[in-house]
PDB file of C-alpha atoms in Angstrom:
ATOM      1  CA  GLY A 442      23.725 -21.352  -3.407  1.00  0.00           C
ATOM      2  CA  ALA A 443      20.747 -19.659  -1.871  1.00  0.00           C
ATOM      3  CA  VAL A 444      17.562 -21.668  -1.482  1.00  0.00           C
ATOM      4  CA  VAL A 445      14.068 -20.487  -0.681  1.00  0.00           C
ATOM      5  CA  SER A 446      11.614 -23.140   0.408  1.00  0.00           C
ATOM      6  CA  GLN A 447       7.958 -22.456  -0.236  1.00  0.00           C
ATOM      7  CA  HIS A 448       5.200 -24.652   1.162  1.00  0.00           C
ATOM      8  CA  PRO A 449       2.846 -26.083   0.295  1.00  0.00           C
ATOM      9  CA  SER A 450       3.539 -26.522  -3.405  1.00  0.00           C
ATOM     10  CA  TRP A 451      -0.157 -26.948  -4.024  1.00  0.00           C
ATOM     11  CA  VAL A 452      -3.307 -26.707  -1.971  1.00  0.00           C
ATOM     12  CA  ILE A 453      -7.001 -27.139  -2.556  1.00  0.00           C
ATOM     13  CA  CYS A 454      -9.368 -25.494  -0.108  1.00  0.00           C
ATOM     14  CA  LYS A 455     -13.042 -24.842   0.252  1.00  0.00           C
ATOM     15  CA  SER A 456     -14.496 -21.438  -0.374  1.00  0.00           C
ATOM     16  CA  GLY A 457     -14.604 -19.385   2.822  1.00  0.00           C
ATOM     17  CA  THR A 458     -11.647 -21.036   4.502  1.00  0.00           C
ATOM     18  CA  SER A 459      -8.172 -19.579   5.025  1.00  0.00           C
ATOM     19  CA  VAL A 460      -4.905 -20.864   3.646  1.00  0.00           C
ATOM     20  CA  LYS A 461      -1.391 -20.120   4.864  1.00  0.00           C
ATOM     21  CA  ILE A 462       1.633 -20.262   2.578  1.00  0.00           C
ATOM     22  CA  GLU A 463       5.156 -20.297   4.039  1.00  0.00           C
ATOM     23  CA  CYS A 464       8.280 -18.903   2.503  1.00  0.00           C
ATOM     24  CA  ARG A 465      11.547 -19.754   4.204  1.00  0.00           C
ATOM     25  CA  SER A 466      15.118 -18.849   3.304  1.00  0.00           C
ATOM     26  CA  LEU A 467      17.161 -21.908   4.202  1.00  0.00           C
ATOM     27  CA  ASP A 468      20.766 -20.763   4.226  1.00  0.00           C
ATOM     28  CA  PHE A 469      20.670 -17.003   4.371  1.00  0.00           C
ATOM     29  CA  GLN A 470      18.895 -14.142   6.046  1.00  0.00           C
ATOM     30  CA  ALA A 471      16.587 -12.136   3.849  1.00  0.00           C
ATOM     31  CA  THR A 472      16.332  -8.419   4.413  1.00  0.00           C
ATOM     32  CA  THR A 473      13.175  -8.252   2.379  1.00  0.00           C
ATOM     33  CA  MET A 474      10.632 -10.731   1.084  1.00  0.00           C
ATOM     34  CA  PHE A 475       8.206 -10.270  -1.778  1.00  0.00           C
ATOM     35  CA  TRP A 476       4.949 -11.977  -2.618  1.00  0.00           C
ATOM     36  CA  TYR A 477       3.764 -12.306  -6.200  1.00  0.00           C
ATOM     37  CA  ARG A 478       0.695 -13.655  -7.859  1.00  0.00           C
ATOM     38  CA  GLN A 479       0.815 -15.165 -11.307  1.00  0.00           C
ATOM     39  CA  PHE A 480      -2.192 -15.799 -13.503  1.00  0.00           C
ATOM     40  CA  PRO A 481      -2.047 -18.431 -16.241  1.00  0.00           C
ATOM     41  CA  LYS A 482       0.281 -17.440 -19.043  1.00  0.00           C
ATOM     42  CA  GLN A 483       0.813 -14.024 -17.526  1.00  0.00           C
ATOM     43  CA  SER A 484       3.532 -12.184 -15.750  1.00  0.00           C
ATOM     44  CA  LEU A 485       4.134 -11.870 -12.032  1.00  0.00           C
ATOM     45  CA  MET A 486       2.112  -9.271 -10.228  1.00  0.00           C
ATOM     46  CA  LEU A 487       3.769  -7.962  -7.088  1.00  0.00           C
ATOM     47  CA  MET A 488       1.321  -8.117  -4.216  1.00  0.00           C
ATOM     48  CA  ALA A 489       3.394  -6.858  -1.305  1.00  0.00           C
ATOM     49  CA  THR A 490       6.849  -6.258   0.076  1.00  0.00           C
ATOM     50  CA  SER A 491       7.693  -7.199   3.623  1.00  0.00           C
ATOM     51  CA  ASN A 492      10.600  -6.476   5.932  1.00  0.00           C
ATOM     52  CA  GLU A 493      11.258  -8.428   9.078  1.00  0.00           C
ATOM     53  CA  GLY A 494       9.454  -7.015  12.070  1.00  0.00           C
ATOM     54  CA  SER A 495       7.472  -4.384  10.232  1.00  0.00           C
ATOM     55  CA  LYS A 496       4.187  -4.179   8.408  1.00  0.00           C
ATOM     56  CA  ALA A 497       4.073  -5.230   4.802  1.00  0.00           C
ATOM     57  CA  THR A 498       3.747  -2.657   2.049  1.00  0.00           C
ATOM     58  CA  TYR A 499       0.950  -3.628  -0.295  1.00  0.00           C
ATOM     59  CA  GLU A 500       0.705  -2.706  -3.947  1.00  0.00           C
ATOM     60  CA  GLN A 501      -2.225  -0.689  -5.126  1.00  0.00           C
ATOM     61  CA  GLY A 502      -5.353  -2.762  -5.515  1.00  0.00           C
ATOM     62  CA  VAL A 503      -4.236  -5.598  -3.217  1.00  0.00           C
ATOM     63  CA  GLU A 504      -6.523  -6.101  -0.231  1.00  0.00           C
ATOM     64  CA  LYS A 505      -4.338  -6.205   2.853  1.00  0.00           C
ATOM     65  CA  ASP A 506      -7.109  -7.636   5.011  1.00  0.00           C
ATOM     66  CA  LYS A 507      -7.535 -10.502   2.616  1.00  0.00           C
ATOM     67  CA  PHE A 508      -3.884 -11.261   2.003  1.00  0.00           C
ATOM     68  CA  LEU A 509      -2.238 -11.184   5.407  1.00  0.00           C
ATOM     69  CA  ILE A 510       1.540 -11.136   5.412  1.00  0.00           C
ATOM     70  CA  ASN A 511       3.626 -11.873   8.455  1.00  0.00           C
ATOM     71  CA  HIS A 512       7.401 -11.533   8.427  1.00  0.00           C
ATOM     72  CA  ALA A 513       8.349 -12.611  11.912  1.00  0.00           C
ATOM     73  CA  SER A 514      12.009 -13.405  11.303  1.00  0.00           C
ATOM     74  CA  LEU A 515      14.779 -12.882   8.772  1.00  0.00           C
ATOM     75  CA  THR A 516      14.161 -16.354   7.380  1.00  0.00           C
ATOM     76  CA  LEU A 517      10.389 -16.726   7.368  1.00  0.00           C
ATOM     77  CA  SER A 518       7.474 -14.920   5.800  1.00  0.00           C
ATOM     78  CA  THR A 519       3.922 -16.182   5.534  1.00  0.00           C
ATOM     79  CA  LEU A 520       1.019 -15.239   3.307  1.00  0.00           C
ATOM     80  CA  THR A 521      -2.458 -16.074   4.554  1.00  0.00           C
ATOM     81  CA  VAL A 522      -5.322 -15.899   2.113  1.00  0.00           C
ATOM     82  CA  THR A 523      -8.337 -15.282   4.311  1.00  0.00           C
ATOM     83  CA  SER A 524     -11.869 -16.283   3.415  1.00  0.00           C
ATOM     84  CA  ALA A 525     -10.678 -17.621   0.110  1.00  0.00           C
ATOM     85  CA  HIS A 526     -12.928 -17.565  -2.942  1.00  0.00           C
ATOM     86  CA  PRO A 527     -12.552 -19.178  -6.362  1.00  0.00           C
ATOM     87  CA  GLU A 528     -11.231 -15.930  -7.826  1.00  0.00           C
ATOM     88  CA  ASP A 529      -8.261 -16.212  -5.450  1.00  0.00           C
ATOM     89  CA  SER A 530      -7.181 -19.372  -7.243  1.00  0.00           C
ATOM     90  CA  SER A 531      -3.771 -18.651  -8.658  1.00  0.00           C
ATOM     91  CA  PHE A 532      -0.068 -19.400  -8.500  1.00  0.00           C
ATOM     92  CA  TYR A 533       1.624 -17.558  -5.638  1.00  0.00           C
ATOM     93  CA  ILE A 534       5.389 -17.071  -5.596  1.00  0.00           C
ATOM     94  CA  CYS A 535       7.604 -15.628  -2.900  1.00  0.00           C
ATOM     95  CA  SER A 536      11.032 -14.110  -3.301  1.00  0.00           C
ATOM     96  CA  ALA A 537      13.690 -13.354  -0.726  1.00  0.00           C
ATOM     97  CA  LEU A 538      16.283 -10.633  -1.103  1.00  0.00           C
ATOM     98  CA  GLU A 539      19.772 -10.818   0.337  1.00  0.00           C
ATOM     99  CA  THR A 540      21.815  -7.888  -0.845  1.00  0.00           C
ATOM    100  CA  VAL A 541      25.394  -8.987  -0.203  1.00  0.00           C
ATOM    101  CA  HIS A 542      25.761 -12.300  -2.023  1.00  0.00           C
ATOM    102  CA  TYR A 543      22.588 -13.746  -3.482  1.00  0.00           C
ATOM    103  CA  GLY A 544      20.271 -11.034  -4.680  1.00  0.00           C
ATOM    104  CA  TYR A 545      16.749 -12.276  -5.314  1.00  0.00           C
ATOM    105  CA  THR A 546      15.920 -15.939  -4.778  1.00  0.00           C
ATOM    106  CA  PHE A 547      12.499 -17.282  -5.662  1.00  0.00           C
ATOM    107  CA  GLY A 548      10.470 -20.024  -4.099  1.00  0.00           C
ATOM    108  CA  SER A 549       9.043 -22.767  -6.283  1.00  0.00           C
ATOM    109  CA  GLY A 550       5.528 -21.403  -5.966  1.00  0.00           C
ATOM    110  CA  THR A 551       2.203 -22.526  -4.532  1.00  0.00           C
ATOM    111  CA  ARG A 552      -0.729 -23.484  -6.699  1.00  0.00           C
ATOM    112  CA  LEU A 553      -3.899 -22.496  -4.816  1.00  0.00           C
ATOM    113  CA  THR A 554      -7.246 -23.839  -5.987  1.00  0.00           C
ATOM    114  CA  VAL A 555     -10.370 -22.696  -4.176  1.00  0.00           C
ATOM    115  CA  VAL A 556     -13.449 -24.837  -4.776  1.00  0.00           C
TER     116      VAL A 556
ATOM    117  CA  GLY B 978       6.849   4.548 -13.496  1.00  0.00           C
ATOM    118  CA  ASP B 979       9.301   1.844 -14.413  1.00  0.00           C
ATOM    119  CA  SER B 980       8.168  -0.718 -16.957  1.00  0.00           C
ATOM    120  CA  VAL B 981       9.448  -3.595 -19.065  1.00  0.00           C
ATOM    121  CA  THR B 982       8.185  -4.596 -22.510  1.00  0.00           C
ATOM    122  CA  GLN B 983       8.864  -8.019 -23.963  1.00  0.00           C
ATOM    123  CA  MET B 984       8.050  -9.526 -27.296  1.00  0.00           C
ATOM    124  CA  GLU B 985       4.955 -11.651 -27.243  1.00  0.00           C
ATOM    125  CA  GLY B 986       5.246 -15.356 -27.624  1.00  0.00           C
ATOM    126  CA  PRO B 987       5.192 -18.128 -28.038  1.00  0.00           C
ATOM    127  CA  VAL B 988       8.469 -18.339 -29.859  1.00  0.00           C
ATOM    128  CA  THR B 989       8.717 -21.666 -31.639  1.00  0.00           C
ATOM    129  CA  LEU B 990      12.113 -22.868 -32.827  1.00  0.00           C
ATOM    130  CA  SER B 991      13.792 -26.023 -33.960  1.00  0.00           C
ATOM    131  CA  GLU B 992      16.694 -27.397 -31.990  1.00  0.00           C
ATOM    132  CA  GLU B 993      20.007 -25.638 -32.738  1.00  0.00           C
ATOM    133  CA  ALA B 994      18.291 -22.529 -34.067  1.00  0.00           C
ATOM    134  CA  PHE B 995      19.323 -19.026 -33.023  1.00  0.00           C
ATOM    135  CA  LEU B 996      17.209 -17.349 -30.361  1.00  0.00           C
ATOM    136  CA  THR B 997      16.466 -13.702 -29.760  1.00  0.00           C
ATOM    137  CA  ILE B 998      13.888 -12.465 -27.268  1.00  0.00           C
ATOM    138  CA  ASN B 999      13.523  -8.710 -27.285  1.00  0.00           C
ATOM    139  CA  CYS B1000      13.233  -6.672 -24.120  1.00  0.00           C
ATOM    140  CA  THR B1001      13.058  -2.911 -23.744  1.00  0.00           C
ATOM    141  CA  TYR B1002      12.578  -0.893 -20.608  1.00  0.00           C
ATOM    142  CA  THR B1003      11.528   2.461 -19.290  1.00  0.00           C
ATOM    143  CA  ALA B1004      13.173   3.718 -16.132  1.00  0.00           C
ATOM    144  CA  THR B1005      14.854   6.747 -14.697  1.00  0.00           C
ATOM    145  CA  GLY B1006      18.551   6.631 -14.134  1.00  0.00           C
ATOM    146  CA  TYR B1007      20.425   3.378 -14.410  1.00  0.00           C
ATOM    147  CA  PRO B1008      18.390   0.344 -13.390  1.00  0.00           C
ATOM    148  CA  SER B1009      19.748  -3.152 -12.988  1.00  0.00           C
ATOM    149  CA  LEU B1010      18.447  -5.608 -15.585  1.00  0.00           C
ATOM    150  CA  PHE B1011      17.702  -9.307 -15.275  1.00  0.00           C
ATOM    151  CA  TRP B1012      16.530 -12.316 -17.223  1.00  0.00           C
ATOM    152  CA  TYR B1013      14.698 -15.025 -15.323  1.00  0.00           C
ATOM    153  CA  VAL B1014      13.547 -18.420 -16.569  1.00  0.00           C
ATOM    154  CA  GLN B1015      10.504 -20.343 -15.352  1.00  0.00           C
ATOM    155  CA  TYR B1016      10.016 -24.023 -16.057  1.00  0.00           C
ATOM    156  CA  PRO B1017       6.486 -25.475 -15.856  1.00  0.00           C
ATOM    157  CA  GLY B1018       5.088 -25.505 -12.343  1.00  0.00           C
ATOM    158  CA  GLU B1019       8.161 -23.933 -10.833  1.00  0.00           C
ATOM    159  CA  GLY B1020       9.329 -20.600  -9.498  1.00  0.00           C
ATOM    160  CA  LEU B1021      11.775 -18.324 -11.234  1.00  0.00           C
ATOM    161  CA  GLN B1022      15.472 -18.886 -11.629  1.00  0.00           C
ATOM    162  CA  LEU B1023      17.930 -16.138 -12.349  1.00  0.00           C
ATOM    163  CA  LEU B1024      19.444 -16.664 -15.788  1.00  0.00           C
ATOM    164  CA  LEU B1025      21.676 -13.622 -16.056  1.00  0.00           C
ATOM    165  CA  LYS B1026      21.920  -9.991 -15.075  1.00  0.00           C
ATOM    166  CA  ALA B1027      23.676  -6.716 -15.834  1.00  0.00           C
ATOM    167  CA  THR B1028      23.999  -3.759 -13.537  1.00  0.00           C
ATOM    168  CA  LYS B1029      25.404  -1.008 -15.728  1.00  0.00           C
ATOM    169  CA  ALA B1030      25.455   0.166 -19.306  1.00  0.00           C
ATOM    170  CA  ASP B1031      27.394  -2.006 -21.781  1.00  0.00           C
ATOM    171  CA  ASP B1032      27.620  -4.868 -19.291  1.00  0.00           C
ATOM    172  CA  LYS B1033      27.031  -8.277 -20.830  1.00  0.00           C
ATOM    173  CA  GLY B1034      25.400 -10.942 -18.712  1.00  0.00           C
ATOM    174  CA  SER B1035      25.902 -14.552 -19.738  1.00  0.00           C
ATOM    175  CA  ASN B1036      25.004 -17.994 -18.469  1.00  0.00           C
ATOM    176  CA  LYS B1037      24.391 -21.440 -19.995  1.00  0.00           C
ATOM    177  CA  GLY B1038      25.004 -20.110 -23.497  1.00  0.00           C
ATOM    178  CA  PHE B1039      22.540 -17.238 -23.089  1.00  0.00           C
ATOM    179  CA  GLU B1040      23.721 -13.636 -23.376  1.00  0.00           C
ATOM    180  CA  ALA B1041      22.225 -10.183 -23.006  1.00  0.00           C
ATOM    181  CA  THR B1042      23.871  -6.769 -23.257  1.00  0.00           C
ATOM    182  CA  TYR B1043      22.684  -3.704 -21.351  1.00  0.00           C
ATOM    183  CA  ARG B1044      22.164  -1.041 -24.009  1.00  0.00           C
ATOM    184  CA  LYS B1045      21.478   2.317 -22.463  1.00  0.00           C
ATOM    185  CA  GLU B1046      21.145   4.130 -25.790  1.00  0.00           C
ATOM    186  CA  THR B1047      18.332   1.853 -26.957  1.00  0.00           C
ATOM    187  CA  THR B1048      17.047   0.992 -23.446  1.00  0.00           C
ATOM    188  CA  SER B1049      17.203  -2.663 -24.367  1.00  0.00           C
ATOM    189  CA  PHE B1050      18.375  -5.951 -22.897  1.00  0.00           C
ATOM    190  CA  HIS B1051      17.689  -8.545 -25.579  1.00  0.00           C
ATOM    191  CA  LEU B1052      18.273 -12.200 -24.750  1.00  0.00           C
ATOM    192  CA  GLU B1053      20.187 -14.322 -27.257  1.00  0.00           C
ATOM    193  CA  LYS B1054      21.403 -17.865 -27.604  1.00  0.00           C
ATOM    194  CA  GLY B1055      23.287 -19.247 -30.561  1.00  0.00           C
ATOM    195  CA  SER B1056      21.890 -22.772 -30.519  1.00  0.00           C
ATOM    196  CA  VAL B1057      18.820 -23.673 -28.498  1.00  0.00           C
ATOM    197  CA  GLN B1058      18.042 -27.075 -27.074  1.00  0.00           C
ATOM    198  CA  VAL B1059      14.742 -28.771 -26.304  1.00  0.00           C
ATOM    199  CA  SER B1060      15.563 -28.344 -22.614  1.00  0.00           C
ATOM    200  CA  ASP B1061      15.508 -24.561 -23.069  1.00  0.00           C
ATOM    201  CA  SER B1062      11.739 -24.674 -23.506  1.00  0.00           C
ATOM    202  CA  ALA B1063      10.387 -22.452 -20.737  1.00  0.00           C
ATOM    203  CA  VAL B1064       9.024 -18.989 -20.080  1.00  0.00           C
ATOM    204  CA  TYR B1065      11.571 -16.176 -20.008  1.00  0.00           C
ATOM    205  CA  PHE B1066      11.014 -12.975 -18.061  1.00  0.00           C
ATOM    206  CA  CYS B1067      12.900  -9.739 -18.443  1.00  0.00           C
ATOM    207  CA  ALA B1068      12.968  -7.606 -15.299  1.00  0.00           C
ATOM    208  CA  LEU B1069      14.463  -4.453 -13.909  1.00  0.00           C
ATOM    209  CA  ARG B1070      15.196  -3.057 -10.503  1.00  0.00           C
ATOM    210  CA  GLY B1071      15.122   0.700 -10.388  1.00  0.00           C
ATOM    211  CA  ASN B1072      17.522   2.828  -8.418  1.00  0.00           C
ATOM    212  CA  THR B1073      14.940   4.845  -6.540  1.00  0.00           C
ATOM    213  CA  GLY B1074      15.599   3.096  -3.257  1.00  0.00           C
ATOM    214  CA  PHE B1075      12.842   0.547  -3.614  1.00  0.00           C
ATOM    215  CA  GLN B1076      14.059  -3.008  -4.034  1.00  0.00           C
ATOM    216  CA  LYS B1077      11.204  -4.479  -5.969  1.00  0.00           C
ATOM    217  CA  LEU B1078      11.594  -6.056  -9.376  1.00  0.00           C
ATOM    218  CA  VAL B1079       9.405  -4.999 -12.273  1.00  0.00           C
ATOM    219  CA  PHE B1080       8.717  -7.844 -14.710  1.00  0.00           C
ATOM    220  CA  GLY B1081       7.817  -8.007 -18.337  1.00  0.00           C
ATOM    221  CA  THR B1082       4.929 -10.194 -19.432  1.00  0.00           C
ATOM    222  CA  GLY B1083       7.137 -13.177 -20.179  1.00  0.00           C
ATOM    223  CA  THR B1084       7.885 -14.961 -23.443  1.00  0.00           C
ATOM    224  CA  ARG B1085       7.221 -18.643 -23.841  1.00  0.00           C
ATOM    225  CA  LEU B1086       9.875 -20.514 -25.823  1.00  0.00           C
ATOM    226  CA  LEU B1087       9.061 -23.863 -27.411  1.00  0.00           C
ATOM    227  CA  VAL B1088      11.938 -25.817 -28.919  1.00  0.00           C
ATOM    228  CA  SER B1089      11.182 -28.882 -30.990  1.00  0.00           C
ATOM    229  CA  PRO B1090      13.617 -31.690 -31.835  1.00  0.00           C
TER     230      PRO B1090
END
């Protein structure tokens, strides 16, 4: 079946630094990738939708200069949290969409802690 | 806009009990409906789905029927196991051309031996 690899699974960084999270579809090409943020005991909040080779579409209220999304190929999307602050600490999950066979496949998530 | 409403949890059951997690939705047209499961510290896994009215999705003993008349997609299982303890999310994908999923708030299920 379809597998999406998300790395790192957890990261601790200092306030003010930047962190990059990778989302890679291992055995299929994803037409679209999604980035979500999940707060403790809450649902997934869609942050942005990205298509290969084009700019990401951000949801209302999500700072695009803070959460940089790059979707350079059909198998790789990255989310960079720039100048991270403690309030950015959260669980980030990516999802890749392949419309013919697999539908939506989710990564295992990245726990970001900013200290 | 599209939205999904789930019953609040946690739902606490004993092993072999019957499970129902309610889910209702608001959407124009005929959305596709999904149930996802999330185990602690992990991403989401697709549990089942239905793409049109009266479709029944099923997997691992779980079932849900797409009810257009009541705009519902309730999740059921006849006999839960301790290993079913997780958070369950109901979601929809509208048919407006956008591919994004809209999630409910999630329902935590705790099954005790």
